[in-house]
Amino acid sequence: MHEMSLCEGIVQVIEDQAKEQNYKSVVKVWLEIGALAGVEIEALRFGFDVVTKGSVAEDAELEIIKVEGTGWCMPCEKSVFVAERFDACPDCGSYQIQITSGDEMRIKELEVK
Amino acid sequence: MCTVCGCGQGTVDGQKPHSHDHHTHDHSHDHHHGHSHDHPHSHEHEKSPEADAQGDIHFGKGIGGVHIPGIEQSRIVQIEQDILGKNDMYAKGNRQILADKGIFALNLVSSPGSGKTTLLTRTIDDNKDRQAMSVIEGDQQTSNDADRIRETGVKATQVNTGKGCHLDAHMVGHALKQLEPEDGSVLFIENVGNLVCPAAFDLGEAHKVAILSVTEGEDKPIKYPDMFHAADIMILNKTDLLPYLNFDVEKCIDYARQVKSDIRIIQLSATSGEGLEEWYEWIAQGLEKAKQGAA
């Protein structure tokens, strides 16, 4: 359940930004979560509801943009789709894949008032 | 709730819902058009109308798609920040402190009961004359592990995470202040026994060390791929028990390499002592590098 800590991190960023960007409440939060980020989306949603209570993001809607995993297959020298970290290259079967996307956990943007 | 005027969507019995002509937005915000926003400022659509190439001004480009005098529309704020940005910032601070002092820091991660603390006490006992060492112990509760470490004579600081399932870089920063590890020493950070959560949290260590014992399943590397991917080295512990178990070492190594093709693997037993030299040698080399970096 490190999703709770992630949510605390999200609220912290939102609260910090509230002062800088001068907003009172958050209507919607867009997160970018990679398929390989090790984040359980349902746990994240649950944690978000709990952690945002009493913050500027209370009752904010959470929109999650999923990012597919991709990696660079070294033997093939090309980018391939990776669903799990232990996936082999779909073309050559090698495990020598450097993950290039899919492990991101980002707060992309907010709709605020 | 309507974000333009604040009215609810509910209806009152016997009354027709009032018309919502400004509800031209269907909440499928079309600003996700994949362009890269590397500028952290806010887009205040509601305050300054946009002028297009011909110089025409458009008041309806706000999120509501309309403009209503006196009623502020909501606006979109570009954030583009990593959720773990704050942790990573603390981790960077820790890494700098450790580098300046020539300290070789290892973040030990495993399931509960894989033998982390036993491996640590043995490692400390066997290397006391070789190098200075200290330990940060992470557990949800109790200082039992730190007590076990202190019995070996080295400095240890216990960090209790309470309900937390992992150490984070902020906790480790505080622990470093408390512990004051010697310059040119090895710092072991024993994380909370958990193969999931600590994977995402950089503490500022040189390497994550994943410890797996042969009494566990050989498929743990693919069951918990994030952790074995984050680790640079995997210790296969309790190898003295292999004759009594159906643990397939080769298969386990294959699984680990599936998740991280260049992961280093050391097989050892903290009880019988087999394989420990390789582990000690690896630590000594890392420490040497850390010292050279600080010099």
Coordinates of C-alpha atoms in Angstrom, one line a residue:
Chain A
M1 CA 0.0 0.0 0.0
H2 CA 2.6 2.6 -1.0
E3 CA -0.2 4.1 -3.0
M4 CA -1.2 6.0 0.2
S5 CA 2.3 7.6 0.3
L6 CA 2.0 8.4 -3.4
C7 CA -1.3 10.1 -2.7
E8 CA 0.3 12.1 0.1
G9 CA 2.9 13.2 -2.4
I10 CA 0.2 14.2 -4.8
V11 CA -1.6 16.3 -2.2
Q12 CA 1.6 17.9 -1.2
V13 CA 2.3 19.0 -4.7
I14 CA -1.2 20.3 -5.2
E15 CA -1.1 22.2 -1.9
D16 CA 2.3 23.8 -2.8
Q17 CA 1.0 24.7 -6.2
A18 CA -2.2 26.2 -4.8
K19 CA -0.1 29.0 -3.2
E20 CA 2.0 29.6 -6.3
Q21 CA -0.8 29.4 -8.8
N22 CA -3.4 31.0 -6.6
Y23 CA -6.3 28.5 -6.6
K24 CA -8.7 27.6 -3.8
S25 CA -9.9 24.3 -4.9
V26 CA -9.2 21.5 -7.4
V27 CA -11.9 20.1 -9.6
K28 CA -10.0 17.4 -11.4
V29 CA -6.5 15.9 -11.3
W30 CA -4.9 14.2 -14.2
L31 CA -2.2 11.7 -13.4
E32 CA -0.1 9.8 -15.8
I33 CA 0.6 6.3 -14.5
G34 CA 2.7 3.8 -16.4
A35 CA 1.8 0.2 -16.7
L36 CA 5.2 -0.7 -15.2
A37 CA 5.1 1.8 -12.3
G38 CA 4.0 -0.8 -9.8
V39 CA 0.9 1.2 -8.9
E40 CA -2.4 -0.4 -8.1
I41 CA -4.9 2.0 -9.6
E42 CA -7.8 1.0 -7.4
A43 CA -5.6 1.4 -4.3
L44 CA -4.5 4.8 -5.6
R45 CA -8.1 5.9 -6.1
F46 CA -9.0 4.8 -2.6
G47 CA -6.0 6.5 -1.1
F48 CA -6.7 9.7 -3.0
D49 CA -10.2 10.0 -1.5
V50 CA -8.9 9.5 2.0
V51 CA -5.8 11.7 1.7
T52 CA -7.5 14.6 0.0
K53 CA -10.0 15.1 2.8
G54 CA -9.7 18.6 4.2
S55 CA -7.2 19.7 1.4
V56 CA -7.8 21.9 -1.6
A57 CA -8.3 18.7 -3.6
E58 CA -11.2 17.4 -1.5
D59 CA -13.8 15.9 -3.7
A60 CA -11.6 16.4 -6.8
E61 CA -12.1 13.9 -9.6
L62 CA -9.2 11.7 -10.4
E63 CA -8.5 11.0 -14.0
I64 CA -5.8 8.5 -14.7
I65 CA -4.0 8.4 -18.1
K66 CA -2.4 5.0 -18.5
V67 CA 0.9 4.9 -20.3
E68 CA 1.9 1.7 -22.0
G69 CA 5.2 0.1 -21.3
T70 CA 7.8 0.2 -24.0
G71 CA 11.4 -0.8 -24.1
W72 CA 14.4 -0.8 -26.3
C73 CA 15.4 -4.3 -27.4
M74 CA 19.2 -4.3 -27.6
P75 CA 19.6 -7.3 -30.0
C76 CA 16.8 -6.0 -32.3
E77 CA 17.9 -2.4 -31.9
K78 CA 14.3 -1.2 -31.9
S79 CA 11.5 -0.2 -29.6
V80 CA 9.1 -2.9 -28.5
F81 CA 5.9 -3.1 -26.5
V82 CA 6.4 -4.4 -22.9
A83 CA 3.4 -5.4 -20.8
E84 CA 5.4 -6.6 -17.8
R85 CA 8.9 -6.2 -16.7
F86 CA 9.7 -9.8 -17.2
D87 CA 8.4 -9.9 -20.8
A88 CA 10.7 -11.0 -23.6
C89 CA 11.1 -9.2 -26.8
P90 CA 8.1 -10.2 -28.9
D91 CA 10.3 -10.6 -32.0
C92 CA 13.6 -12.1 -30.9
G93 CA 12.7 -13.5 -27.4
S94 CA 15.6 -11.7 -25.7
Y95 CA 15.2 -10.2 -22.2
Q96 CA 17.8 -7.6 -22.9
I97 CA 15.3 -4.8 -22.9
Q98 CA 15.8 -1.4 -21.5
I99 CA 12.5 0.1 -20.3
T100 CA 12.0 3.4 -22.1
S101 CA 8.5 4.3 -20.9
G102 CA 5.8 2.9 -18.7
D103 CA 7.3 3.5 -15.3
E104 CA 6.2 7.1 -15.0
M105 CA 4.1 8.5 -12.1
R106 CA 3.4 12.1 -12.9
I107 CA 0.9 14.7 -12.0
K108 CA 0.1 16.1 -15.4
E109 CA -2.4 18.9 -14.9
L110 CA -5.2 20.2 -12.7
E111 CA -8.5 21.8 -13.3
V112 CA -8.8 24.4 -10.6
K113 CA -11.0 27.2 -9.4
Chain B
M1 CA -21.8 20.1 -10.2
C2 CA -21.5 22.5 -13.0
T3 CA -18.1 24.2 -13.0
V4 CA -19.3 27.3 -14.7
C5 CA -22.2 28.5 -12.5
G6 CA -22.0 26.0 -9.6
C7 CA -25.5 24.7 -10.0
G8 CA -26.3 21.1 -9.3
Q9 CA -27.6 18.6 -11.8
G10 CA -30.5 17.6 -9.5
T11 CA -34.1 18.3 -10.2
V12 CA -36.8 19.2 -7.8
D13 CA -40.1 17.3 -7.8
G14 CA -42.8 19.0 -9.8
Q15 CA -40.3 21.3 -11.5
K16 CA -38.6 21.1 -14.8
P17 CA -34.8 21.2 -14.6
H18 CA -33.7 24.7 -15.5
S19 CA -32.0 25.0 -18.8
H20 CA -28.3 24.8 -18.9
D21 CA -27.3 26.4 -22.1
H22 CA -23.8 26.9 -21.0
H23 CA -23.4 23.2 -20.7
T24 CA -21.8 22.8 -24.0
H25 CA -18.8 21.0 -22.5
D26 CA -19.1 17.3 -22.1
H27 CA -16.1 16.9 -19.8
S28 CA -14.1 15.3 -22.4
H29 CA -11.4 17.9 -22.3
D30 CA -9.7 18.0 -25.5
H31 CA -6.5 19.6 -24.2
H32 CA -4.9 16.1 -24.0
H33 CA -3.6 16.4 -27.5
G34 CA -0.2 15.0 -26.7
H35 CA 1.9 18.1 -27.1
S36 CA 4.7 18.5 -24.6
H37 CA 4.3 21.1 -21.9
D38 CA 7.6 21.8 -20.5
H39 CA 6.6 25.2 -19.1
P40 CA 5.2 25.1 -15.6
H41 CA 3.1 28.2 -15.7
S42 CA -0.7 28.1 -15.6
H43 CA -2.9 28.6 -18.5
E44 CA -5.4 31.1 -17.3
H45 CA -7.9 30.6 -20.1
E46 CA -10.6 32.6 -18.3
K47 CA -8.7 35.8 -17.9
S48 CA -7.2 36.6 -21.2
P49 CA -9.1 35.6 -24.3
E50 CA -7.0 33.9 -26.9
A51 CA -6.2 35.7 -30.1
D52 CA -5.7 33.5 -33.2
A53 CA -3.4 34.0 -36.2
Q54 CA -5.9 36.5 -37.8
G55 CA -6.1 38.4 -34.6
D56 CA -9.6 37.3 -33.8
I57 CA -10.3 37.0 -30.1
H58 CA -12.0 33.9 -28.8
F59 CA -13.7 34.0 -25.4
G60 CA -15.0 30.5 -25.7
K61 CA -11.7 28.7 -25.4
G62 CA -12.0 28.2 -21.7
I63 CA -12.7 24.8 -20.3
G64 CA -16.4 25.5 -20.4
G65 CA -16.3 26.5 -24.0
V66 CA -18.3 29.6 -23.2
H67 CA -17.7 32.9 -21.6
I68 CA -20.1 34.3 -18.9
P69 CA -19.4 37.8 -17.7
G70 CA -18.6 37.9 -14.0
I71 CA -18.4 34.2 -13.5
E72 CA -15.0 32.8 -13.5
Q73 CA -14.5 29.5 -15.3
S74 CA -12.2 26.9 -13.9
R75 CA -8.8 26.8 -15.4
I76 CA -6.2 24.3 -16.2
V77 CA -2.9 24.3 -14.4
Q78 CA 0.0 22.4 -16.0
I79 CA 1.9 20.6 -13.3
E80 CA 4.1 18.1 -15.0
Q81 CA 5.7 16.9 -11.8
D82 CA 6.7 13.4 -10.7
I83 CA 4.6 12.2 -7.8
L84 CA 7.8 11.0 -6.1
G85 CA 9.6 14.3 -7.0
K86 CA 9.8 15.3 -3.4
N87 CA 11.2 11.9 -2.3
D88 CA 13.7 12.1 -5.2
M89 CA 14.8 15.5 -4.1
Y90 CA 15.5 14.2 -0.6
A91 CA 17.2 11.2 -2.1
K92 CA 19.5 13.4 -4.1
G93 CA 20.4 15.3 -1.0
N94 CA 21.2 12.1 0.8
R95 CA 23.3 10.9 -2.1
Q96 CA 25.3 14.1 -2.1
I97 CA 26.0 13.8 1.6
L98 CA 27.0 10.2 1.2
A99 CA 29.2 11.0 -1.8
D100 CA 31.0 13.9 0.0
K101 CA 31.8 11.6 2.9
G102 CA 32.8 8.6 0.8
I103 CA 30.2 6.4 2.3
F104 CA 29.0 3.3 0.4
A105 CA 25.3 3.0 1.1
L106 CA 23.3 -0.2 0.4
N107 CA 19.5 -0.4 0.6
L108 CA 18.7 -4.0 1.6
V109 CA 15.2 -5.1 0.5
S110 CA 13.5 -8.5 0.9
S111 CA 10.4 -10.2 2.2
P112 CA 10.1 -10.6 6.0
G113 CA 12.1 -13.6 7.1
S114 CA 14.6 -13.8 4.3
G115 CA 17.5 -13.5 6.7
K116 CA 18.4 -9.8 6.2
T117 CA 19.3 -9.1 9.8
T118 CA 21.2 -12.4 10.2
L119 CA 23.2 -11.6 7.0
L120 CA 23.9 -8.1 8.3
T121 CA 25.1 -9.2 11.8
R122 CA 27.3 -11.9 10.2
T123 CA 28.7 -9.4 7.6
I124 CA 29.5 -6.9 10.4
D125 CA 31.1 -9.5 12.6
D126 CA 33.3 -10.8 9.8
N127 CA 34.4 -7.3 8.5
K128 CA 34.8 -5.3 11.7
D129 CA 38.6 -5.1 11.2
R130 CA 38.3 -4.4 7.5
Q131 CA 36.1 -1.4 7.3
A132 CA 33.9 0.9 9.4
M133 CA 30.1 0.2 9.1
S134 CA 26.8 1.5 10.4
V135 CA 23.2 0.6 10.0
I136 CA 19.8 2.2 9.6
E137 CA 17.1 -0.2 10.5
G138 CA 13.6 0.2 9.1
D139 CA 10.7 -1.6 10.7
Q140 CA 7.1 -0.8 11.3
Q141 CA 7.5 -1.3 15.0
T142 CA 10.1 -2.3 17.7
S143 CA 13.8 -1.7 17.9
N144 CA 14.6 -5.4 18.1
D145 CA 16.6 -5.4 14.9
A146 CA 18.6 -2.3 15.8
D147 CA 19.3 -3.9 19.2
R148 CA 20.6 -7.0 17.4
I149 CA 22.9 -4.8 15.3
R150 CA 24.2 -2.8 18.3
E151 CA 25.2 -6.0 20.0
T152 CA 27.8 -6.4 17.2
G153 CA 29.3 -3.1 18.4
V154 CA 28.5 -0.9 15.4
K155 CA 26.3 2.2 15.4
A156 CA 22.6 1.6 14.4
T157 CA 19.6 3.9 14.2
Q158 CA 16.1 2.4 14.2
V159 CA 13.5 4.1 12.1
N160 CA 10.0 3.0 12.9
T161 CA 7.6 3.7 10.0
G162 CA 4.5 3.1 12.0
K163 CA 1.9 2.1 9.5
G164 CA 4.3 2.8 6.6
C165 CA 5.4 -0.1 4.4
H166 CA 8.7 1.4 3.3
L167 CA 11.4 3.8 4.2
D168 CA 11.5 7.0 2.3
A169 CA 14.4 9.4 1.6
H170 CA 13.2 12.0 4.1
M171 CA 13.3 9.4 6.9
V172 CA 16.7 8.3 5.9
G173 CA 17.9 11.9 5.8
H174 CA 16.9 12.3 9.5
A175 CA 18.4 8.9 10.4
L176 CA 21.7 10.0 8.8
K177 CA 21.8 13.1 11.0
Q178 CA 21.1 10.9 14.0
L179 CA 23.6 8.2 13.1
E180 CA 26.5 10.3 11.9
P181 CA 28.2 7.5 9.9
E182 CA 31.9 7.8 9.6
D183 CA 33.6 9.1 6.5
G184 CA 34.7 6.3 4.2
S185 CA 32.4 3.7 5.8
V186 CA 29.7 1.3 4.7
L187 CA 26.1 2.2 5.5
F188 CA 23.6 -0.6 5.4
I189 CA 20.0 0.6 5.2
E190 CA 17.7 -2.4 6.1
N191 CA 14.4 -1.6 4.6
V192 CA 11.0 -2.7 5.9
G193 CA 10.5 -6.4 4.9
N194 CA 8.4 -5.9 1.8
L195 CA 9.1 -6.8 -1.8
V196 CA 6.6 -4.3 -3.2
C197 CA 6.6 -0.8 -1.8
P198 CA 10.3 0.0 -1.2
A199 CA 11.0 -0.5 -5.0
A200 CA 9.7 2.9 -5.9
F201 CA 11.5 4.9 -3.2
D202 CA 15.0 6.0 -3.8
L203 CA 16.8 6.6 -0.5
G204 CA 20.0 8.0 -2.0
E205 CA 21.8 4.6 -1.8
A206 CA 24.4 3.4 -4.2
H207 CA 22.6 0.1 -4.9
K208 CA 19.5 -1.7 -3.9
V209 CA 20.3 -5.3 -2.8
A210 CA 17.4 -7.7 -3.0
I211 CA 17.7 -10.7 -0.7
L212 CA 15.8 -13.8 -1.5
S213 CA 16.1 -17.0 0.5
V214 CA 15.8 -20.5 -1.0
T215 CA 12.9 -21.2 1.5
E216 CA 10.8 -18.9 -0.6
G217 CA 9.5 -19.5 -4.1
E218 CA 12.0 -19.4 -6.9
D219 CA 9.5 -17.3 -9.0
K220 CA 9.7 -14.4 -6.6
P221 CA 11.7 -12.3 -9.1
I222 CA 8.8 -12.4 -11.6
K223 CA 6.1 -12.2 -8.9
Y224 CA 7.7 -9.0 -7.6
P225 CA 9.4 -7.7 -10.8
D226 CA 9.5 -4.1 -9.8
M227 CA 11.8 -4.8 -6.9
F228 CA 14.1 -7.2 -8.7
H229 CA 14.3 -4.6 -11.5
A230 CA 15.2 -1.8 -9.1
A231 CA 17.9 -4.0 -7.5
D232 CA 21.4 -4.1 -8.9
I233 CA 22.3 -7.3 -7.0
M234 CA 20.3 -10.3 -5.8
I235 CA 21.5 -12.3 -2.9
L236 CA 20.3 -15.9 -2.8
N237 CA 20.4 -16.7 0.9
K238 CA 20.2 -19.8 3.0
T239 CA 21.9 -22.0 0.3
D240 CA 22.9 -24.4 3.1
L241 CA 19.2 -25.6 3.1
L242 CA 19.1 -26.4 -0.7
P243 CA 19.6 -30.2 -0.1
Y244 CA 16.3 -30.3 1.8
L245 CA 14.2 -28.2 -0.6
N246 CA 12.8 -28.4 -4.1
F247 CA 14.2 -25.0 -4.9
D248 CA 15.4 -24.7 -8.5
V249 CA 18.4 -22.3 -8.4
E250 CA 18.8 -22.1 -12.2
K251 CA 15.2 -21.3 -12.7
C252 CA 15.3 -18.6 -10.1
I253 CA 18.4 -17.0 -11.7
D254 CA 16.7 -17.2 -15.1
Y255 CA 13.6 -15.4 -13.7
A256 CA 15.8 -12.7 -12.1
R257 CA 17.6 -12.1 -15.4
Q258 CA 14.3 -12.0 -17.2
V259 CA 13.4 -9.0 -15.1
K260 CA 16.8 -7.4 -15.1
S261 CA 19.3 -8.9 -17.6
D262 CA 22.4 -7.5 -15.9
I263 CA 21.5 -8.2 -12.3
R264 CA 24.4 -9.6 -10.3
I265 CA 23.7 -12.7 -8.3
I266 CA 25.5 -14.0 -5.3
Q267 CA 24.6 -17.3 -3.7
L268 CA 25.5 -17.6 0.0
S269 CA 24.5 -18.8 3.4
A270 CA 24.8 -16.4 6.3
T271 CA 24.6 -19.4 8.6
S272 CA 27.2 -21.8 7.1
G273 CA 29.3 -19.0 5.6
E274 CA 29.5 -20.3 2.0
G275 CA 29.6 -17.7 -0.6
L276 CA 30.2 -14.9 1.9
E277 CA 33.6 -13.9 0.5
E278 CA 32.1 -12.9 -2.8
W279 CA 29.6 -10.6 -1.0
Y280 CA 32.4 -9.1 1.1
E281 CA 34.6 -8.5 -1.9
W282 CA 31.8 -6.8 -3.7
I283 CA 31.2 -4.5 -0.7
A284 CA 34.9 -3.8 -0.3
Q285 CA 35.2 -2.8 -4.0
G286 CA 32.1 -0.5 -3.8
L287 CA 33.5 1.1 -0.7
E288 CA 36.9 1.7 -2.4
K289 CA 35.1 3.4 -5.3
A290 CA 33.0 5.6 -2.9
K291 CA 36.2 6.6 -1.0
Q292 CA 38.0 7.5 -4.3
G293 CA 35.0 9.6 -5.4
A294 CA 35.1 11.6 -2.2
A295 CA 38.9 12.1 -2.2

